[in-house]
Coordinates of C-alpha atoms in Angstrom, one line a residue:
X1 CA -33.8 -18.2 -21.3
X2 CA -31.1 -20.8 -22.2
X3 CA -27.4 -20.6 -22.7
X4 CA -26.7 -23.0 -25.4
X5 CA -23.6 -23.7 -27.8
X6 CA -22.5 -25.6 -30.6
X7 CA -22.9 -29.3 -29.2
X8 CA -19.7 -30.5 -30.6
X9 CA -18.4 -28.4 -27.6
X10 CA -19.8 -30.8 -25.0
X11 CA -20.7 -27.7 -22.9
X12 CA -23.5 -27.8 -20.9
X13 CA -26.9 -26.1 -20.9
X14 CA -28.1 -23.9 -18.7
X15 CA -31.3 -22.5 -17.9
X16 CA -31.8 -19.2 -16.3
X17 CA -33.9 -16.4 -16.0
X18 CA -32.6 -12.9 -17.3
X19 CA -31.6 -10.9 -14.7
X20 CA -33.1 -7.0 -13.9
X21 CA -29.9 -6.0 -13.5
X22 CA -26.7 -8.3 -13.5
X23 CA -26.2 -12.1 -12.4
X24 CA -23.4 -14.1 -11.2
X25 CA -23.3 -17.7 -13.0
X26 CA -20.6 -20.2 -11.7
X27 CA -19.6 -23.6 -13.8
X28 CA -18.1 -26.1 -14.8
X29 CA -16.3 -26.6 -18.3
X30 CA -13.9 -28.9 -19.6
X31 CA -11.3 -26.3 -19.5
X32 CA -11.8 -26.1 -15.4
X33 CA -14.1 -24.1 -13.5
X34 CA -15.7 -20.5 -14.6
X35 CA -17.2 -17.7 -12.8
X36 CA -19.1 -15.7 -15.0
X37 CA -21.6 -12.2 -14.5
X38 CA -24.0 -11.4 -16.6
X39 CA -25.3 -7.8 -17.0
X40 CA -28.7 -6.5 -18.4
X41 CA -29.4 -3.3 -19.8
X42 CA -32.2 -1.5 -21.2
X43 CA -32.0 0.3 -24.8
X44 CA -33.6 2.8 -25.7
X45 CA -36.5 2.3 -27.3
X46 CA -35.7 5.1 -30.0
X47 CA -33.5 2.7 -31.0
X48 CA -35.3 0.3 -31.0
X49 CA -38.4 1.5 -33.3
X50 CA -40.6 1.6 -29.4
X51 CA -39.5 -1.8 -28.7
X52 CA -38.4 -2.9 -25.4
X53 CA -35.7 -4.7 -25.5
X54 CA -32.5 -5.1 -23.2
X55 CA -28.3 -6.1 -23.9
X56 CA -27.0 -8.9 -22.3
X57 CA -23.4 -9.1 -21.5
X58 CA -21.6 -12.1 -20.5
X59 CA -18.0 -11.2 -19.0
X60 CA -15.5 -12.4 -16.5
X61 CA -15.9 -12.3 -12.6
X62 CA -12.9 -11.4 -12.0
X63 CA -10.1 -8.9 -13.7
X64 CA -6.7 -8.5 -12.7
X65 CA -4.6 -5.7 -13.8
X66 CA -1.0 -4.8 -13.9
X67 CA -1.0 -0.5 -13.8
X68 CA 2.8 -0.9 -13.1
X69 CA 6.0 -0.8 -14.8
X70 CA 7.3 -4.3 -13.5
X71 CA 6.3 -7.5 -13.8
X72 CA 4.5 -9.1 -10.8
X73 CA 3.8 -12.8 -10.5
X74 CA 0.2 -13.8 -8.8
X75 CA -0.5 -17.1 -6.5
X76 CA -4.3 -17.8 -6.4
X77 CA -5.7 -19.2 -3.0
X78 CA -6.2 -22.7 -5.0
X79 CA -2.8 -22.6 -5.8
X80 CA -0.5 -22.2 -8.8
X81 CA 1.5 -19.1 -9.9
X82 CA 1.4 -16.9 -13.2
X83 CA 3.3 -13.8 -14.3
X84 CA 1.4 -10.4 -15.1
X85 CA 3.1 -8.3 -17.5
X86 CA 2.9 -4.6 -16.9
X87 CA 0.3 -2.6 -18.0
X88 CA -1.3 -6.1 -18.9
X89 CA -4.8 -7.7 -17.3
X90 CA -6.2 -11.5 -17.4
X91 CA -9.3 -12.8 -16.4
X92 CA -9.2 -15.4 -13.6
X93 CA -11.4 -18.4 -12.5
X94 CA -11.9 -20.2 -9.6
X95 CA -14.1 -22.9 -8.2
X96 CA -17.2 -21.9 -6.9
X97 CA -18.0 -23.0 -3.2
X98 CA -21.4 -24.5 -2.2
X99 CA -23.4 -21.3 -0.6
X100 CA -21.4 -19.0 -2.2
X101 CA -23.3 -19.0 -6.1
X102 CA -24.9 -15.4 -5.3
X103 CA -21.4 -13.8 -4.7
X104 CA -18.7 -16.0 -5.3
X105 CA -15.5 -15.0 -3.6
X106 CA -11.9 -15.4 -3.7
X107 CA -8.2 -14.7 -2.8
X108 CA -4.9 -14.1 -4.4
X109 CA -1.0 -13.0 -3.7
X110 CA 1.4 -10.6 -5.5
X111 CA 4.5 -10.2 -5.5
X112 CA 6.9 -7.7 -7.8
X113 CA 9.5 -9.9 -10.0
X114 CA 13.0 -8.8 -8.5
X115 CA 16.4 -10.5 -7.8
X116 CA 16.5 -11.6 -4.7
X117 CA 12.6 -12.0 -4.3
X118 CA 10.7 -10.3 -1.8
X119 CA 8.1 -11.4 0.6
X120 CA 4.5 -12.6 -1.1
X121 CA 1.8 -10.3 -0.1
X122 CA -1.0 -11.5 2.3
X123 CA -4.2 -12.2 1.1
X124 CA -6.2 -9.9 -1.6
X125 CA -9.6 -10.3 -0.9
X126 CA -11.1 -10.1 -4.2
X127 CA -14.9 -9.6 -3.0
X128 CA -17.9 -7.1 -3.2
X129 CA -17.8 -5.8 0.6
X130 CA -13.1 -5.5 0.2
X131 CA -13.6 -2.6 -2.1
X132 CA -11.1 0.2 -1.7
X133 CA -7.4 0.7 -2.2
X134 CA -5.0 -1.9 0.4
X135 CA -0.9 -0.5 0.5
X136 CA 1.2 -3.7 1.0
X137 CA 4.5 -3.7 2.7
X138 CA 6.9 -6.1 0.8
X139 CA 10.1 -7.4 2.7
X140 CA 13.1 -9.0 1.0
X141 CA 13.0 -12.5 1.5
X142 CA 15.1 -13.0 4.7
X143 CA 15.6 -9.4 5.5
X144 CA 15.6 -7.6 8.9
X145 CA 14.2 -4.2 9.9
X146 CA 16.1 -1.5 7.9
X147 CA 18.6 0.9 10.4
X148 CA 19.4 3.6 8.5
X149 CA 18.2 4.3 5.1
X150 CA 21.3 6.1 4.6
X151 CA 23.7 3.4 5.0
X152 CA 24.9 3.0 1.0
X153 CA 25.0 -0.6 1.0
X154 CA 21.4 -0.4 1.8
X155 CA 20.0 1.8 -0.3
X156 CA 17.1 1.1 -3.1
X157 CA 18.3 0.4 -6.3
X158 CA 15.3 0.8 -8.9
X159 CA 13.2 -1.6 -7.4
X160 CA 14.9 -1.5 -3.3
X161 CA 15.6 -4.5 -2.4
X162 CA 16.6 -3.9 1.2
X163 CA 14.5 -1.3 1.5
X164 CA 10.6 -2.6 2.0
X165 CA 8.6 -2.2 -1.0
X166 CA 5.1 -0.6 -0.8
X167 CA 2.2 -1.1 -3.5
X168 CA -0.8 -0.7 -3.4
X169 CA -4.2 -3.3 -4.4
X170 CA -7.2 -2.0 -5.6
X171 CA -10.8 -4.0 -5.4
X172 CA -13.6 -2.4 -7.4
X173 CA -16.8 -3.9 -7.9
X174 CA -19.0 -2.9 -11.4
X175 CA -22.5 -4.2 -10.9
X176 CA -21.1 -7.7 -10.3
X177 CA -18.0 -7.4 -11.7
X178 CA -14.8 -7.3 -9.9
X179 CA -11.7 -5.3 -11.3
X180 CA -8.6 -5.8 -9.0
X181 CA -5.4 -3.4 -9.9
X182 CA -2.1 -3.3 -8.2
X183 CA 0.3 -1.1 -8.8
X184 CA 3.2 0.7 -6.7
X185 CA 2.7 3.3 -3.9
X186 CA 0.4 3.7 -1.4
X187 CA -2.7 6.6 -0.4
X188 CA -0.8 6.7 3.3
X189 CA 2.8 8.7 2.9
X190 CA 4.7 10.3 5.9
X191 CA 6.7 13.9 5.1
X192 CA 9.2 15.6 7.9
X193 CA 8.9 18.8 7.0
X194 CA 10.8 20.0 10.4
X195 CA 14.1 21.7 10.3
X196 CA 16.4 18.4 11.5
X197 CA 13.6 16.1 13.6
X198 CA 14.0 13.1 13.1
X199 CA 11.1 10.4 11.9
X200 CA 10.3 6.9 11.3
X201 CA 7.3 5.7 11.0
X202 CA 6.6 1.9 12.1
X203 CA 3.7 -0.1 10.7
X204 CA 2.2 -2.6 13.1
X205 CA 1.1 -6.4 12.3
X206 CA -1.1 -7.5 15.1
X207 CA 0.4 -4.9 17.3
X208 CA 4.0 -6.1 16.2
X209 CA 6.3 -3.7 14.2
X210 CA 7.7 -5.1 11.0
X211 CA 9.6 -2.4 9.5
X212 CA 11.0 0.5 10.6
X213 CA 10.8 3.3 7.6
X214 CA 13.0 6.4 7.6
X215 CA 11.5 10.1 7.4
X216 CA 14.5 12.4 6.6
X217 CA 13.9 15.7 7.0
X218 CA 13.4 18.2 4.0
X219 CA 12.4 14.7 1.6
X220 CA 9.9 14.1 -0.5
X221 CA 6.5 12.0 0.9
X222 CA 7.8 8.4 1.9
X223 CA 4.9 5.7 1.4
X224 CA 3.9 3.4 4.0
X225 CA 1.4 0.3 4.2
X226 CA 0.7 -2.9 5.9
X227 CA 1.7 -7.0 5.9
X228 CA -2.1 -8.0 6.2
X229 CA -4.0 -4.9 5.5
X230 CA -7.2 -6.8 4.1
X231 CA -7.0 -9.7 7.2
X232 CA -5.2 -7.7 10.2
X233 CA -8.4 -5.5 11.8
X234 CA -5.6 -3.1 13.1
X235 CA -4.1 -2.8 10.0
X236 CA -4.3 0.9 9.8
X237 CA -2.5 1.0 13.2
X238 CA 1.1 3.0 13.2
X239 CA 4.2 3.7 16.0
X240 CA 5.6 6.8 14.7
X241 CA 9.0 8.0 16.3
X242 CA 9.8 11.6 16.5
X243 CA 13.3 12.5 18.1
X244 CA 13.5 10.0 20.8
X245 CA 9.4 9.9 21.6
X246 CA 7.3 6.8 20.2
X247 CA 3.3 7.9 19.3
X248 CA 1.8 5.1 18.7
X249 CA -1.3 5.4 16.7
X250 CA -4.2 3.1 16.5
X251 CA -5.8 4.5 13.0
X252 CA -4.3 6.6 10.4
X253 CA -7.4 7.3 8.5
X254 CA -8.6 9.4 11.6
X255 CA -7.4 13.5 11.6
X256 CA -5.1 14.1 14.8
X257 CA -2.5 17.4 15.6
X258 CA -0.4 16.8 18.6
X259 CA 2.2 19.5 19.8
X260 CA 5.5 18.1 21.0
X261 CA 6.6 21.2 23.7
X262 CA 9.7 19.8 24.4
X263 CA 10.6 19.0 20.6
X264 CA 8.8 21.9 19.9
X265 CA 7.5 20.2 16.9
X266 CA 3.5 19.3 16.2
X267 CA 2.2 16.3 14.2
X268 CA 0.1 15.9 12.3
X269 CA -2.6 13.7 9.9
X270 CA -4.6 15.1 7.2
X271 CA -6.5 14.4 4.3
X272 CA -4.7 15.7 1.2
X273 CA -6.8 14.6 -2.1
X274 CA -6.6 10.8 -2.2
X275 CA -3.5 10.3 0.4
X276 CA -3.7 10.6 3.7
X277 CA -0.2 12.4 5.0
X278 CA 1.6 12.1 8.8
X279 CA 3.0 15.0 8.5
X280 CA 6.1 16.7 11.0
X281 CA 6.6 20.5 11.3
X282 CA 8.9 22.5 13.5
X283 CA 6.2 24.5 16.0
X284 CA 5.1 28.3 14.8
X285 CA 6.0 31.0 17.4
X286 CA 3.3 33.1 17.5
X287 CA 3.1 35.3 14.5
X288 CA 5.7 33.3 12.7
X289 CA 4.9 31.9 9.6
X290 CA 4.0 28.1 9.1
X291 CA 6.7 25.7 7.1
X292 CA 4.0 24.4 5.6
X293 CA 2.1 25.0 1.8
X294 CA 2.0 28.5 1.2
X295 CA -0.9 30.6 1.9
X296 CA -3.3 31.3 -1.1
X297 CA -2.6 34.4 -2.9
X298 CA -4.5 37.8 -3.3
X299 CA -5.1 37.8 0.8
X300 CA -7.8 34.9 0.5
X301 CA -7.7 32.9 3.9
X302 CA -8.1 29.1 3.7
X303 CA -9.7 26.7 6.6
X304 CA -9.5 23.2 6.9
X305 CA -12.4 21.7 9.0
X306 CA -12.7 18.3 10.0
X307 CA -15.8 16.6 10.3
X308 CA -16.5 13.2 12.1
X309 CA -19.7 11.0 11.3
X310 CA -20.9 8.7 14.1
X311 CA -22.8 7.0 11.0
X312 CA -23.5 7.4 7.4
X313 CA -25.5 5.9 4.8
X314 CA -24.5 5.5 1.6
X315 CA -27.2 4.2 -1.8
X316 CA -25.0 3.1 -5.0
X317 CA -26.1 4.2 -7.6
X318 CA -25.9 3.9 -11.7
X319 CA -23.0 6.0 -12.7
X320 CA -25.0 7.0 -16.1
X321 CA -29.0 6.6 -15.2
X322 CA -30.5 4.0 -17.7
X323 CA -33.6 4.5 -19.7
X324 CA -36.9 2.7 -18.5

């Protein structure tokens, strides 16, 4: 088949073959370079009076979207800098490099539009194997480690400013397609649910803290993330400081429950929905009753089990089957 326009354009032409399912197209126009993906898909042939026939749909590589309430201003690896309004999206183009047509890739940096400025995130990999949710810790340009969260001349204002910021990117490929969100949290949170313990939980770069995040006791969950979470392969990699003890912690994403004797507090990491939650409660004496949720009602018990995979496969699939 050929993709042909009006020649007064001066576009090119190019010749292709339809693809079975979706293809990835990368050119050149005279308004810069364009990375394309094409998607094929079957219609019905009710529809179509028996016919076989199929919908092509040209659309944009890549997608960035703003699910926030703040403007955030994004730097492409090329270079240049643009600002994303909130709740706003815009397609972005880069140049394709040579061995890269079948899955063209890319990189970017955000950062939240704030007086003084923060830090610019590491890299995004925007990419079909970077899919999942990354939490970025965001310093203030020139700040130190924050002391004490209490401390009123260092408390957040709206958007803190002395107090790191934590959002969150989200990669998500759609049958070559790539739809990158950011917005502001994280899936990792910390809650102190002991009595007066005292927490902090420090994220590591490379094995090097770069923040130190209050956990005051009785609080809501306090999110968490990383400098380099889509570069740094021990990104997910935690000290967390509970009365005067440091437990450091090579991956969050894996369940643990330690019991502190002397602080006579246990830890813990679970899975709650989405989040994953590091969790400090004051120890249960035996046939006391936990600080934690409350039991289900009507005398129903509830279990938590925790199962560990030393490998799984996973097939991706259609999310609505198509007709053949």
């Amino acid at each position: 088949s050929n993709m042909r326009s009006d020649p007064s354009t001066r576009f090119k032409t190019f010749k292709l073959r339809m693809p079975a399912n979706f293809s990835i197209l990368g050119m050149t126009t005279r308004e810069g370079p364009a990375v394309l993906c094409m998607q094929a898909e079957d219609v019905d042939r009710k529809d179509m009076l028996g016919a076989e026939c199929q919908v092509m749909t040209l659309r944009p590589r890549l997608i960035l979207t703003n699910s926030s309430q703040y403007e955030i201003e994004i730097q492409p690896c090329d270079g240049g800098e643009f600002v994303l309004a909130p709740e706003a999206s815009r397609e972005l183009h880069w140049k394709v490099k040579p061995g890269d047509e079948d899955s063209p890739a890319t990189s970017i940096s955000f950062r939240p539009v704030c007086e003084p400025p923060c830090q610019w995130s590491g890299a995004v990999l925007c990419s079909d194997t970077a899919a999942g949710s990354r939490p970025f810790l965001l310093l203030a340009v020139g700040s130190i480690k924050v002391k004490d969260k209490n401390d009123k001349a260092r408390q957040s204002r709206a958007l803190g400013i002395d107090v790191p910021q934590v959002w969150s990117a989200e990669v998500a490929p759609i049958r070559g397609s790539l739809a990158v969100s950011f917005r502001v949290g994280s899936v990792f949170t910390a809650v102190n649910r002991s009595s007066q313990m005292k927490m902090m939980v420090r994220p590591l770069d490379s094995g090097r803290a770069i923040a130190d995040i209050p956990v005051p006791p009785h609080a809501d969950e306090v999110p968490f993330g990383w400098s380099r979470p889509f570069e740094d392969r021990g990104a997910f990699a935690v000290e967390v400081m509970i009365g005067g003890s440091k437990y450091p912690i090579k991956d969050v994403r894996q369940t643990k429950r330690r019991k502190f004797e002397k602080l006579r507090v246990v830890f813990t990491i679970t899975r709650v929905g989405t989040k994953t939650v590091l969790a400090v409660e004051d120890e249960v004496p035996s046939g006391g009753a936990p600080s934690g949720p409350p039991k289900a009602e009507g005398g129903n018990s509830t279990m938590q089990v925790d199962l560990k995979l030393s490998s799984l496969g996973v097939s991706l699939i259609e999310e609505i089957p198509l007709t053949r």
